[in-house]
Each structure stands twice: as structure tokens, then as C-alpha cells.
XYZ file of C-alpha atoms in Angstrom:
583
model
C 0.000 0.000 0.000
C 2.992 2.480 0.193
C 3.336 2.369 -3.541
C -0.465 3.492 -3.765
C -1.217 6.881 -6.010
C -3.281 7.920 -3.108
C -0.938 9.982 -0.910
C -3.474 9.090 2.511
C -2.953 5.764 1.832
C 0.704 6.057 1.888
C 0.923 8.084 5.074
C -1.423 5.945 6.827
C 0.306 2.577 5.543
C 3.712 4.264 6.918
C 2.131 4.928 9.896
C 0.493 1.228 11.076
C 3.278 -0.333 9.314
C 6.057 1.997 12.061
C 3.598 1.151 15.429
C 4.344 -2.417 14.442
C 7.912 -1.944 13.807
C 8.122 -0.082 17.200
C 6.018 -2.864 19.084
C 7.593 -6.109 17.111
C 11.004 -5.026 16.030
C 11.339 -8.301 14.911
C 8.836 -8.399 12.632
C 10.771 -6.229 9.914
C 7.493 -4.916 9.029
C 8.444 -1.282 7.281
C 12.206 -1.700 5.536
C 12.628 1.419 3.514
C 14.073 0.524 -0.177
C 14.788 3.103 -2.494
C 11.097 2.424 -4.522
C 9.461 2.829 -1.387
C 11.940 6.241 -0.695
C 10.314 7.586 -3.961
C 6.967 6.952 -3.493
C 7.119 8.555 0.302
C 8.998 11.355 -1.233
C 6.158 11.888 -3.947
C 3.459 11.892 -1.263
C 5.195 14.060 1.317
C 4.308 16.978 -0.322
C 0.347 15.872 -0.855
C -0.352 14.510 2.721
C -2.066 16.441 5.942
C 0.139 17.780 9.076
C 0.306 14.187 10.920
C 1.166 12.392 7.488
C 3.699 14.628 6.650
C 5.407 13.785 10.339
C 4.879 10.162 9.793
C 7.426 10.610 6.160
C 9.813 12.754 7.683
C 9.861 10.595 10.699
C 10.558 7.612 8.807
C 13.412 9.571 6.369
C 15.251 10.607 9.375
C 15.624 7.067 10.195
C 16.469 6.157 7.190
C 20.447 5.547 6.107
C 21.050 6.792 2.750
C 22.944 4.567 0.123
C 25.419 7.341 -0.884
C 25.711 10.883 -0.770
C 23.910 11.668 -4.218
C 20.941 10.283 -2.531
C 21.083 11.993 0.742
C 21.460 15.018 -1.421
C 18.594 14.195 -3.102
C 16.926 13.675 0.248
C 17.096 16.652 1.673
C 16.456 18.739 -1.887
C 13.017 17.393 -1.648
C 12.233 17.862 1.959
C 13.434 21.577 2.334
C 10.013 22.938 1.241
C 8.830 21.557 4.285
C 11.060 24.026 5.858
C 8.042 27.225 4.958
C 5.117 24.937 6.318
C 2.838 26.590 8.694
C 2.945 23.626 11.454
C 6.098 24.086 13.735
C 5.898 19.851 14.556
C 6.799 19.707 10.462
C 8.869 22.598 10.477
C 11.252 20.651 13.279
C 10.879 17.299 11.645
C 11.868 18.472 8.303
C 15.068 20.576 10.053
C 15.576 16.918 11.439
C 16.170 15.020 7.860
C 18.098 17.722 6.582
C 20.660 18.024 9.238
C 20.828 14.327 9.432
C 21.187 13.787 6.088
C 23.175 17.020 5.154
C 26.076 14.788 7.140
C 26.485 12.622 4.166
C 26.837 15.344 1.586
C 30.660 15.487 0.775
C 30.773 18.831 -1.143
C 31.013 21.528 1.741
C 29.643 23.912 -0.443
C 26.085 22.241 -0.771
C 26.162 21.526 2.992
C 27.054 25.715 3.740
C 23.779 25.992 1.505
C 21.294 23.896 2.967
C 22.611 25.576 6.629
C 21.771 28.608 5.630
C 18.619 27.400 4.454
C 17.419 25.871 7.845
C 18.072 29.906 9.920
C 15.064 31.115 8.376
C 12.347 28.210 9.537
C 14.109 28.287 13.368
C 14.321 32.066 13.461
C 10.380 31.971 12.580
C 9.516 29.201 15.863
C 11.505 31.805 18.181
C 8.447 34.088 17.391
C 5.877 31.445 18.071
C 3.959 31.012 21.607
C 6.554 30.460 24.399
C 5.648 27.078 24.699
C 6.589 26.368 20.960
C 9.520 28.645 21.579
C 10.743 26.695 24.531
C 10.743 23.432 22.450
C 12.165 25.220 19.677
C 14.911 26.872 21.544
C 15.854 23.246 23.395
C 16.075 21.912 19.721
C 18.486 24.400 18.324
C 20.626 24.587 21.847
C 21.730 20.706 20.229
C 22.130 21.482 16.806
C 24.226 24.657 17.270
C 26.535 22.418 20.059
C 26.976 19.815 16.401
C 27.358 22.993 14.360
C 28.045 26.105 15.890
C 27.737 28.275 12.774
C 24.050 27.887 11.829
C 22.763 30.875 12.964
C 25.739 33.473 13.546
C 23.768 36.086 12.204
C 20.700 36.006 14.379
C 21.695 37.053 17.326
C 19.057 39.722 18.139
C 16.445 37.234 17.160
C 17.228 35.761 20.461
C 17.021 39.069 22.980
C 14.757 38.113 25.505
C 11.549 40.278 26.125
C 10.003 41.922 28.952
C 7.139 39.688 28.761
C 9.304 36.287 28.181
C 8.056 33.790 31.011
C 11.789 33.084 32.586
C 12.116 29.696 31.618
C 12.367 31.253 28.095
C 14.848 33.368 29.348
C 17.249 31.032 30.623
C 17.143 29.292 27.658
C 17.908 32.234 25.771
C 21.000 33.292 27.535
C 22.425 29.782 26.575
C 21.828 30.246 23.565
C 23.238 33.981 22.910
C 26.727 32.702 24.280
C 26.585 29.374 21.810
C 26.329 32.035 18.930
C 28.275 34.956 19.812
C 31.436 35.335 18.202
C 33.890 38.385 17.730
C 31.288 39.813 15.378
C 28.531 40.144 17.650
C 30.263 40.140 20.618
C 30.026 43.746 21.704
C 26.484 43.874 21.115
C 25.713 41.035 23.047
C 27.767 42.121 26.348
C 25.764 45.582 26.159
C 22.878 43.244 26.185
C 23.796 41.324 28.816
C 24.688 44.206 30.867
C 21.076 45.670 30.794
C 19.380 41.946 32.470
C 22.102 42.046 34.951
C 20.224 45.113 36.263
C 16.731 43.781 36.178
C 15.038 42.276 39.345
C 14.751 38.760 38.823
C 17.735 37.059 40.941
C 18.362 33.896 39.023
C 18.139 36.172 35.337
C 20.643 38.408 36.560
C 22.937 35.634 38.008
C 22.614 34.022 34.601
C 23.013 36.819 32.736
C 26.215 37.666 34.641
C 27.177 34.380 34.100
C 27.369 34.651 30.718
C 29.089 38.089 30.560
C 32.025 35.426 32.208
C 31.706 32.771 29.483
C 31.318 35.188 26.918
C 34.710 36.516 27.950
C 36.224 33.208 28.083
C 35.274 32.004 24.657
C 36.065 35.538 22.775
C 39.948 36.892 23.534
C 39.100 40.143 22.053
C 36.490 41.550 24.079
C 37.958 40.032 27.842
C 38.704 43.607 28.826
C 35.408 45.087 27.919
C 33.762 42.445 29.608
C 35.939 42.797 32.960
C 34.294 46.660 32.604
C 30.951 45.589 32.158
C 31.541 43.377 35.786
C 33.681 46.659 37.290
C 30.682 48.328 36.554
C 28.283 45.884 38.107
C 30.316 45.722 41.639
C 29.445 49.208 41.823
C 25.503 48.901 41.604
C 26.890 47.487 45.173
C 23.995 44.978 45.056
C 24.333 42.374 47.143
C 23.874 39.153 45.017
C 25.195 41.250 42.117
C 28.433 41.830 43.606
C 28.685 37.989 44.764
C 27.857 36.612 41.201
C 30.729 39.107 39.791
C 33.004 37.784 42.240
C 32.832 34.030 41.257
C 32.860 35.165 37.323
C 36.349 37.089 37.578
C 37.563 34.224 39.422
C 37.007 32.239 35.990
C 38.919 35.177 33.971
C 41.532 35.195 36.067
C 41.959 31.343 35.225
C 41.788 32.277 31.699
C 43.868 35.829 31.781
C 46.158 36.098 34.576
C 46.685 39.321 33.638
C 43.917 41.841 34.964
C 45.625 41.771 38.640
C 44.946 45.892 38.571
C 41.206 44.857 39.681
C 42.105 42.875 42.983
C 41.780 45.689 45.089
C 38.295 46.946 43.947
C 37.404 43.483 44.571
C 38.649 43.273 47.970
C 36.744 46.134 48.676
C 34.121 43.960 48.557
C 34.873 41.370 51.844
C 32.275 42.445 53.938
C 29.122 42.503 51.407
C 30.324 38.316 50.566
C 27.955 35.822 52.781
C 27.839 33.141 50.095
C 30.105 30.620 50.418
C 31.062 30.137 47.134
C 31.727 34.407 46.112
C 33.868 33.888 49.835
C 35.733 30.919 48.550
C 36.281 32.524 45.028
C 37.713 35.805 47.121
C 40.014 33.837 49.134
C 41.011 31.943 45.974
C 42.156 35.485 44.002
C 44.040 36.187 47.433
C 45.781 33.411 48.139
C 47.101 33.167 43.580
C 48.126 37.199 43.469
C 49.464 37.271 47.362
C 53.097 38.162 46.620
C 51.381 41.065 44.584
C 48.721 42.396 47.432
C 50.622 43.904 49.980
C 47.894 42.890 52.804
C 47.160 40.090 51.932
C 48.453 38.058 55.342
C 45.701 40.448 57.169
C 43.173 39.716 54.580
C 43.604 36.222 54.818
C 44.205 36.431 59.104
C 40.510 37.826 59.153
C 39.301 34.500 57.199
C 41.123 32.541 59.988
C 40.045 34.147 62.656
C 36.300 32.783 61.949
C 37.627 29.435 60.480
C 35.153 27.211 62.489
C 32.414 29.049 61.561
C 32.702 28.684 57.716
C 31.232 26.043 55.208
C 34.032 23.262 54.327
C 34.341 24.481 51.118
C 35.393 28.308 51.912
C 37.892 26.374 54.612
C 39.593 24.459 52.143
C 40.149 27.597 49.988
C 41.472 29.545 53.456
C 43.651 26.410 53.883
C 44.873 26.741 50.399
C 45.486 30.251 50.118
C 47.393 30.401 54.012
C 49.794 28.108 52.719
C 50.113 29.482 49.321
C 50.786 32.821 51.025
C 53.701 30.775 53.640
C 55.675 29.910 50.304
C 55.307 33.304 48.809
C 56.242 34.974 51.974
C 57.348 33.159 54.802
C 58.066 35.618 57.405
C 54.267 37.452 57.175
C 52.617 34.012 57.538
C 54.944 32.112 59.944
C 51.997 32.063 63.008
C 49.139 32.208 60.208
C 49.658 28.507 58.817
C 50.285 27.047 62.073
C 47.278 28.516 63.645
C 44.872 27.413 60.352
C 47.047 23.966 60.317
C 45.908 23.451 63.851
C 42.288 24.625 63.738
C 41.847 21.823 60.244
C 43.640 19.198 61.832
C 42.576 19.640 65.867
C 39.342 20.493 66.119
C 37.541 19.930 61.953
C 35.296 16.555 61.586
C 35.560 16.854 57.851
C 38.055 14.198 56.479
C 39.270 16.150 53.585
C 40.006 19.717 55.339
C 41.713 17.534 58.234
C 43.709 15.436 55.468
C 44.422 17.879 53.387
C 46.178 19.790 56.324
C 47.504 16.822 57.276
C 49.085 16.740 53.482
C 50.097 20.488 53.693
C 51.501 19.850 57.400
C 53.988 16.773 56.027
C 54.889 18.726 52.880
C 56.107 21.912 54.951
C 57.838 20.504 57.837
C 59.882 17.891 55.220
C 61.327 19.988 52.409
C 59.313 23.490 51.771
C 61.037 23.454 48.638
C 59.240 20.108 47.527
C 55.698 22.020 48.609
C 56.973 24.931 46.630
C 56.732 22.861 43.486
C 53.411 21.362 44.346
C 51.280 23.800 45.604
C 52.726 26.706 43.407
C 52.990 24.339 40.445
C 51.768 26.248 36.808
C 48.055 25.472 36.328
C 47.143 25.108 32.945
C 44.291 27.306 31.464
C 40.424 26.685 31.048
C 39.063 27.360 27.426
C 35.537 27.201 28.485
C 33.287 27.446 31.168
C 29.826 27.106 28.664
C 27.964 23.466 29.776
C 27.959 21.008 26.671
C 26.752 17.563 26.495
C 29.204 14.370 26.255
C 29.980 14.064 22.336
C 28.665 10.408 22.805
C 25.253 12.133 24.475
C 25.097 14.387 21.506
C 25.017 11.826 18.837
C 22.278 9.794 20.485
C 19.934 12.882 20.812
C 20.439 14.035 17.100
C 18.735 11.419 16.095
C 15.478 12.580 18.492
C 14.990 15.850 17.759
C 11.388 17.460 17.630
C 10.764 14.635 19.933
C 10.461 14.649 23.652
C 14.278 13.577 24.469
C 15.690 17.164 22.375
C 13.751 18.973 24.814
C 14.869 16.834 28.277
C 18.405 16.087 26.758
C 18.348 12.795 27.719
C 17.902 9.740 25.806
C 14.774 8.151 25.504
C 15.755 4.900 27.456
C 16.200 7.137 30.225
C 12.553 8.281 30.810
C 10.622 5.964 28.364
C 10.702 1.868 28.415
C 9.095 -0.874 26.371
C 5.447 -0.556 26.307
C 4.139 0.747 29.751
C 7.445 -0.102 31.973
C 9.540 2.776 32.771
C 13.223 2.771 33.232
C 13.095 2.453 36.608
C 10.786 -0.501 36.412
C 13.081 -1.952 33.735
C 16.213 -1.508 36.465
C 13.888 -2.815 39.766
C 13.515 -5.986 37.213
C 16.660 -6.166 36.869
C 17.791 -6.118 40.401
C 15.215 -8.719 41.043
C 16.865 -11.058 39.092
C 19.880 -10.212 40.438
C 18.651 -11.578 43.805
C 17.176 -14.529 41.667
C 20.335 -15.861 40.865
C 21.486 -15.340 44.327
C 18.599 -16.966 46.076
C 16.970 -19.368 44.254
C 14.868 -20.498 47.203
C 13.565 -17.872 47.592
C 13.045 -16.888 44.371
C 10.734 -19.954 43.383
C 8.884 -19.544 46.126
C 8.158 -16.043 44.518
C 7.303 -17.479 41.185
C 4.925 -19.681 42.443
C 3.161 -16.954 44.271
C 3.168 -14.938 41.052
C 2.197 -17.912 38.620
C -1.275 -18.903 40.831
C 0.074 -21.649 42.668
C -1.173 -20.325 45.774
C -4.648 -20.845 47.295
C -6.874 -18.778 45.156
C -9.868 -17.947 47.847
C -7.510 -17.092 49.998
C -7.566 -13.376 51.391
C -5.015 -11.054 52.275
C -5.916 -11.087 56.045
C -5.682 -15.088 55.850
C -2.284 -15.294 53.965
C -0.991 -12.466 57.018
C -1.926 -15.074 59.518
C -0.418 -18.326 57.370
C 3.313 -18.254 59.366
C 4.107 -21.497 60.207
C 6.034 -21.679 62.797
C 5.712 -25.400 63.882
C 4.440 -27.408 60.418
C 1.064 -27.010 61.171
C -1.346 -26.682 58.566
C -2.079 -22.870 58.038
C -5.310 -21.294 58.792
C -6.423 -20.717 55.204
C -6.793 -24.441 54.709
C -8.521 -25.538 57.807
C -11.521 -27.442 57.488
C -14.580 -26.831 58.191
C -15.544 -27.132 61.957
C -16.793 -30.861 62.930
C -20.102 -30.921 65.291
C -19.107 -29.648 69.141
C -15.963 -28.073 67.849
C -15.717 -24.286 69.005
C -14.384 -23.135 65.365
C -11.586 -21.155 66.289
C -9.116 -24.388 66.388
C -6.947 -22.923 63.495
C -7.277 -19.378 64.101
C -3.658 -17.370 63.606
C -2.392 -20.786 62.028
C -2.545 -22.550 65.615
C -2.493 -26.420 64.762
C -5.740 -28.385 65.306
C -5.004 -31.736 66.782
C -8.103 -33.913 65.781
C -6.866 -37.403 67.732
C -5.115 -37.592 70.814
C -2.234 -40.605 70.646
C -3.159 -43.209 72.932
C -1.166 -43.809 76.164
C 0.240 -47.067 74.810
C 2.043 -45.012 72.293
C 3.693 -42.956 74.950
C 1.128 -39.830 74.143
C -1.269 -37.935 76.639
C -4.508 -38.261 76.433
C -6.884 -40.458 75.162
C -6.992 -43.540 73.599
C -9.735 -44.017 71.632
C -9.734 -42.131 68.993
C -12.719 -39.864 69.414
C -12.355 -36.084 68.706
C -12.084 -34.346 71.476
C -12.561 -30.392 71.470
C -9.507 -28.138 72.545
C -10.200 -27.997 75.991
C -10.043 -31.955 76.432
C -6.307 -32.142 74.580
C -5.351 -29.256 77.065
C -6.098 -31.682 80.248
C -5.382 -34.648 78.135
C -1.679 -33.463 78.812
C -1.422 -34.390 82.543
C -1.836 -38.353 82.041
C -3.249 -41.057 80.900
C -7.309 -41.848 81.112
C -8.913 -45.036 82.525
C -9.417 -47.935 80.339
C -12.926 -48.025 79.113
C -13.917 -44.167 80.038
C -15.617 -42.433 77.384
C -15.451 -39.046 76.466
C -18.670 -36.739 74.468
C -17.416 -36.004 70.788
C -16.266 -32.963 71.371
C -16.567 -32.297 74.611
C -14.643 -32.217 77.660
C -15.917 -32.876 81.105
C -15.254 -34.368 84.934
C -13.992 -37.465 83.730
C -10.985 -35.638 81.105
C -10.484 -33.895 84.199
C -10.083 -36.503 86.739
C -8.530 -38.712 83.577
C -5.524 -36.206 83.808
C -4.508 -35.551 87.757
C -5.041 -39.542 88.167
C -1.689 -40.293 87.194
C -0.292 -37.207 89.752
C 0.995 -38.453 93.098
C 1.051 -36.148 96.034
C 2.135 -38.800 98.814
C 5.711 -39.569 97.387
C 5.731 -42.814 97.792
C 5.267 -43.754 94.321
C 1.948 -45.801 94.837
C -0.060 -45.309 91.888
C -3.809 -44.468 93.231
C -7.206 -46.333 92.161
C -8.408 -45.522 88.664
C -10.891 -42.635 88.151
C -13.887 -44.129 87.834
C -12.893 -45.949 91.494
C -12.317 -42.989 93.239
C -15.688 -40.540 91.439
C -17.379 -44.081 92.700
C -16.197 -43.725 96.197
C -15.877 -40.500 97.014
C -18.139 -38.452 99.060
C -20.941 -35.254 98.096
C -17.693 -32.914 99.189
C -15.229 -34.264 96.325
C -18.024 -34.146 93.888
C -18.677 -29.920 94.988
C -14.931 -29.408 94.723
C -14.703 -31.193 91.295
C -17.661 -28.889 90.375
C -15.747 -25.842 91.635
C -12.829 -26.587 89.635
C -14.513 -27.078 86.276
C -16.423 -24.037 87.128
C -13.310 -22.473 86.406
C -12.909 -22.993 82.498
């Protein structure tokens, strides 16, 4: 049916024919030869919005024989790129970069990325929704190709009325696409959010005024302005952000030590432990060139207990850095901050590394010289990218749900209805199969119905068998006289007492009895010939059981029972009476 004229029929055929490929891989059931690539290439541009997704959907998955066909490929599905439905737009965008990967002249591939700016440019100006999914989308294909859309930057400004999850976005991707080009009008930009009022914008957008001076040589010392000027809006989380961003550029240009003192200007507005820890950082790397440092440092120390571990390994750091710079300022300083880490710190790697620093001073300070004050090479980037191995899985996935989570779909989708975390609670089950086997039977034949079927929850509860009785669930019916609750909480129900010539208690003739008479049955044996009620217990189970007790000691065994209740007088009867009054 793909190779009808009717381009519905196609769609739809492609459609049932990729559920069962997706639910029976097996099956083979939609195998894409190059007739079938013609006729789906003929109907792509006849079929509705969902067909159209179906054949593009299909294509992307579909390996080209050479590169003259993926050229041809993506010459055909480009139109798609000025369809009105963003879902097509991003599925067609998906063939053609795909595909566009198997085109060998570099001209025709420049060409066809120039021709996918236009349809992503137009889903930034959709609803924010649309935008969000579109902007997640391009974030991956401008990490594969950088260059796609160099000349759109102010497509990308955000808007007062942006919800901020749009925002974010944007920022990330401003810095993917500014180059030297652009890059001045992007840190003015950038400058302007860092004054707004939303915290996490402005940290963001600070952020990037950092990574865009990172990735771009050429405009470092405008950007290191842009921050100067920020510290002296002297607000607070401002201030903090700039901070931990000019400890980056220092990493990357070593050379802008003529702002350390503005920035130490700045020690009392720092409560964040990482702008603290980014301070004492700067310090401790320039503190042969700040000529108080040992008392900037000394007021770190003096609070030492009171910081977070991570702003007390930087004081650590820095103290002893400071020692091998200049010995004679810091001689009491690093003893004092080696004491407080190793005496009275819980944290095992502020107390070891002090340990570490202690050995390496008091052995050869030379040696810790070389160490500690050992070149450091520099970063190149501080803008987040996904694992090259990530990357190529998600390609694959764009306009689907994994392009806008950036995770694979095996992470957050399974087969059918299970879920990856029911997929990995499987496999940890049979994990502990193969290491108990007991007990894992027993759990297969609770699974596969082996168990008592009318049994209910409450009755399987009270099924622990402690002593090999029969459980409760499968006791019988109640015989006539019997109280009922004879295998209640999985209690065994004796239904014959061994007789006493098999060295048992009670009696011997194979009657019933009810619980009551196997209680007394306990204390001896019964008189030949006594009978006992079915199910019922009486004077003579009573008598039956102290007969064989001897209070005398002189070992005489007594009359039998019936003897004695024959014999004995209206008192012994009352005080039987009394006693079976009792139960």
C-alpha cells in the first residue's frame, strides 16, 4: 500500500506499518528501499500535518545509500522548511541536518545551513511554549554545528514579557552564537538583564558576561568593565555573582591583577560561600602582589570554624600558598589554620588535606613549593555542553520529547508501559534470583497462581508457620461440638489424641475431642474403658488427667478414676464442680 497513487494511503500505511515496527522489532514490518523512498517522497508533499510527520519521521531514520541520494533527500524535503505547522517545520530541520552529514561537497552543505536559519528564526516568534521546544532543539544542533545561525543574534534578545524559563534558555543560547562579530552587542545586552530584578536572570546573565569573555579573547577587557561596573551597583547578590565570574577570567587571563583591590573592597558585602571561597582563591594566587594580603587572609582565619568546608579548604589553600610566597608574614598564620583543620575539623578532607600540607612543609618546603605553586594550565571554556557520545544519540530525536529533556529516551521511556526504573527494579530482582533461588521460586509460584486462590489477604498475614502445622487458610470446616476457632492465627488443630500405649497424653480411643479436652489430656493417661462426648470435655478428662499425679511420694499409683468418682463423698463431687467451674 505504500506504492499506492493515493498519498493518505501512503501516510497511513507508513504509519500502522512503524507502530508495528516499534512494538515487534522483529517483525521487519516497514524496511525502507529506495522504490518505497520515492513513493514517500512523492506523497510528502500531498499529505495532511500528521502524514507529513509520519514521512519525515521515517526519512530521518532512514540511512542513505550514498551521498547523491542523501542530497537528493534533503532537496526534496526543504520545502517543508516554509510549512505553517512548527511539529513539520522541526521534523523536516531533522532530515536535513541528518542527512546534510552525508553530503561530501562543503559547499552544498554551507547551503542547505543557511537554508534551515530562516524556519528556526520563525519558531523563536511562536507562543513560548513552541519557543521553549524550539529553543531546546536548536541549543543541540548549534553544540553539532556552531555556525548555523551566527547572524541572528538579536532574534534571540529576551523580552520583557518572556516567562523566565524562556529566558534562561535564551542566555544559553546567545553565548553558543556569539562570536567576535557580535560580541560587543551582546555584552551591552547582557549588561542591561544584569540590572533587572529577577535574581536567578541576573545571576545568569552575569554568568554569561564570564563565558562570553572566556570564549572571545578580544572583548575580555570590555567584559571585565561591564563586571567593574556591576560591583558598583553594590547589590548584594550582584556583587557575589561578579566575584565568582572574575575568578574564571583570572583562570583564563592572569593578567587583569589591577582589579584585585576593587574586589577586595568587597569582603564584607560576601555571605555566600562560594563568592567567599572565590575571594580567598584570588588572594591566596596574586598574594606576593597584594601587599595585605596576610591580614586579609588572618581575618578568614580568625572565623575558620564558623565557615562552610568548602570556603575552609580555599582559606587552607590560600594560608599556605601565602607561607611559600612569603614566609616571614605568615609564619603564626599557617600554624594557627594547620591546627584549627587538623585539631578540632570533623571533615576528612580539610583535616587530610592539612595533614598533606603539614607533612609537605615541615619535610622539604622546597618540595611544597613545586606542588602547591605548580603552573596550572588554562580553562578554554566554562559554557555546559553535552558528552559528544550524548550528543550523537539525541540528534537522532529531535522534535521529539528527548531534544527537549536532553536525555535519551531509554532514560525516561521503556518498552510498552514499563519505565526505566521498572526496567532496572527488574533487573535487580533477578539479580537476587540468581542469588537466592529459594527464595526466588517460592516467589514465582506466588506470582504464577500456585497459591490458594480464595484465599484473602488477612488469611495469607496469619499463614506463618512456625511449627508445620497446617495454616489457617486451609482448615476445614468445623466438625459438630468443635468451638471453630481451632486454626485461628495458624494454631495447629489436633483432631486425635495418641493413645497412652504409644507414649502420648490423652486419650486412647480415637474420638475427637474439642480443645479444651487435649489441654487436660496433657497431665496423664485416662482409665481404660472411660468415654469421652465427641467434642466435649468434662469431669472425667479432668479426673482422667490428675489420676496419674501423686502427692504422697511414695510412688503408689492411686485407684483408677472411675474408682475414686465411685467412692468419694458429696464434698469431692462440689470441689470437682468448683474446679470445672473455672474454664
Amino acid at each position: 500500500m505504500i506504492g499506492d497513487s493515493n498519498p493518505m494511503v501512503v501516510a497511513n500505511s507508513i504509519t500502522a506499518l512503524s507502530e508495528i515496527m516499534e512494538t515487534a522489532p522483529e517483525t521487519q514490518a516497514l524496511v525502507v528501499t529506495s522504490a518505497k523512498l520515492k513513493k514517500m517522497l512523492l506523497a510528502l508533499a500531498e499529505c495532511t500535518e500528521w502524514g507529513r510527520i509520519t514521512i519525515l519521521t521515517t526519512l530521518a531514520d532512514y540511512q542513505a545509500l550514498d551521498a547523491k541520494e542523501a542530497e537528493h533527500i534533503c532537496e526534496r524535503v526543504s520545502p517543508q522548511f516554509q510549512h505553517v505547522n512548527p511539529a513539520v517545520v522541526l521534523a523536516a530541520v531533522k532530515v536535513v541536518f541528518l542527512h546534510m552529514q552525508h553530503i561530501a561537497n562543503p559547499t552544498l552543505q554551507a547551503l542547505y545551513s543557511k537554508k534551515m536559519a530562516p524556519p528556526l528564526v520563525t519558531l523563536v516568534s511562536s507562543k513560548p511554549e513552541v519557543q521553549y521546544v524550539a529553543l531546546r532543539n536548536i541549543d543541540l544542533l548549534l553544540q553539532k554545528q556552531p555556525g548555523i545561525l551566527d547572524k541572528e543574534m538579536r532574534v534571540f534578545f529576551c523580552k520583557y514579557n518572556d516567562p523566565p524559563y524562556l529566558k534562561l534558555t535564551k542566555l544559553e543560547i546567545m553565548v553558543r552564537i556569539a562570536n567576535a562579530q557580535n560580541a560587543d552587542t551582546l555584552l551591552a545586552e547582557l549588561k542591561e538583564y544584569a540590572l533587572e530584578v529577577d535574581m536567578d536572570f541576573v545571576r545568569k546573565a552575569v554568568r554569561a558576561i564570564g563565558q562570553v569573555a572566556i570564549k572571545i579573547d578580544s572583548c575580555a577587557e570590555k567584559a571585565v568593565n561591564v563586571l567593574l561596573e556591576l560591583i558598583n551597583t553594590k547589590v548584594g547578590y550582584v556583587v557575589q555573582e561578579v566575584i565568582v565570574v572574575i575568578k574564571d577570567i583570572f583562570r583564563r587571563y592572569p593578567g587583569y591583577e589591577g582589579i584585585i583591590p576593587t574586589l577586595c573592597q568587597c569582603i564584607d558585602d560576601l555571605d555566600e560561600p562560594l563568592a567567599r571561597g572565590s575571594l580567598i582563591w584570588i588572594v591566596g594566587e596574586y598574594a606576593e602582589k597584594i601587599s595585605n594580603a596576610a591580614e586579609i587572609l588572618g581575618g578568614f582565619v580568625e572565623g575558620f570554624d564558623e565557615e562552610f568546608t568548602q570556603t575552609q579548604l580555599q582559606i587552607l589553600t590560600a594560608v599556605v600558598k601565602l607561607f611559600l610566597k612569603t614566609p616571614d608574614a605568615a609564619q603564626g598564620l599557617v600554624q594557627k589554620v594547620l591546627q584549627a583543620a587538623t585539631s578540632s575539623s570533623d571533615n576528612p578532607d580539610l583535616r587530610d588535606r592539612a595533614y598533606v600540607y603539614w607533612r609537605l612543609l615541615s619535610s622539604d618546603p622546597q618540595i611544597a613549593k613545586s606542588i602547591v605553586l605548580s603552573p596550572r594550565p588554562q580553562i578554554t571554556s566554562t559554557i555546559p555542553v553535552l558528552p559528544p557520545a550524548l550528543l550523537e544519540q539525541l540528534l537522532p530525536n529531535l522534535s521529539t520529547l528527548s531534544s527537549v529533556y536532553h536525555k535519551v529516551p531509554s532514560s525516561f521511556l521503556g518498552k510498552g508501559r514499563s519505565s526505566a526504573l521498572q526496567a532496572a527494579a527488574i533487573e535487580e530482582a533477578r539479580e537476587e534470583a540468581r542469588e537466592n533461588p529459594i527464595a526466588a521460586s517460592a516467589v514465582s509460584a506466588a506470582v504464577a497462581g500456585k497459591n490458594s486462590g480464595t484465599a484473602t489477604t488477612a488469611e495469607n498475614l496469619l499463614d506463618i508457620d512456625f511449627d508445620g502445622a497446617a495454616p489457617a487458610s486451609l482448615s476445614k470446616t468445623p466438625s459438630a461440638g468443635g468451638t471453630g476457632l481451632e486454626g485461628l492465627a495458624g494454631t495447629p488443630q489436633r483432631a486425635i489424641s495418641p493413645t497412652g500405649s504409644n507414649g502420648g497424653f490423652g486419650n486412647g480411643n480415637g474420638a475427637a475431642s474439642g480443645g479444651m479436652g487435649d489441654l487436660m489430656g496433657m497431665f496423664g493417661n485416662e482409665a481404660p474403658g472411660a468415654v469421652v462426648g465427641q467434642g466435649g470435655f468434662g469431669d472425667e478428662d479432668l479426673m482422667n488427667g490428675f489420676a496419674g499425679m501423686s502427692m504422697n511420694g511414695n510412688g503408689a499409683q492411686p485407684p483408677p478414676a472411675q474408682t475414686q468418682l465411685d467412692g468419694a463423698g458429696g464434698a469431692a463431687k462440689k470441689s470437682n464442680q468448683d474446679l470445672l467451674g473455672l474454664f
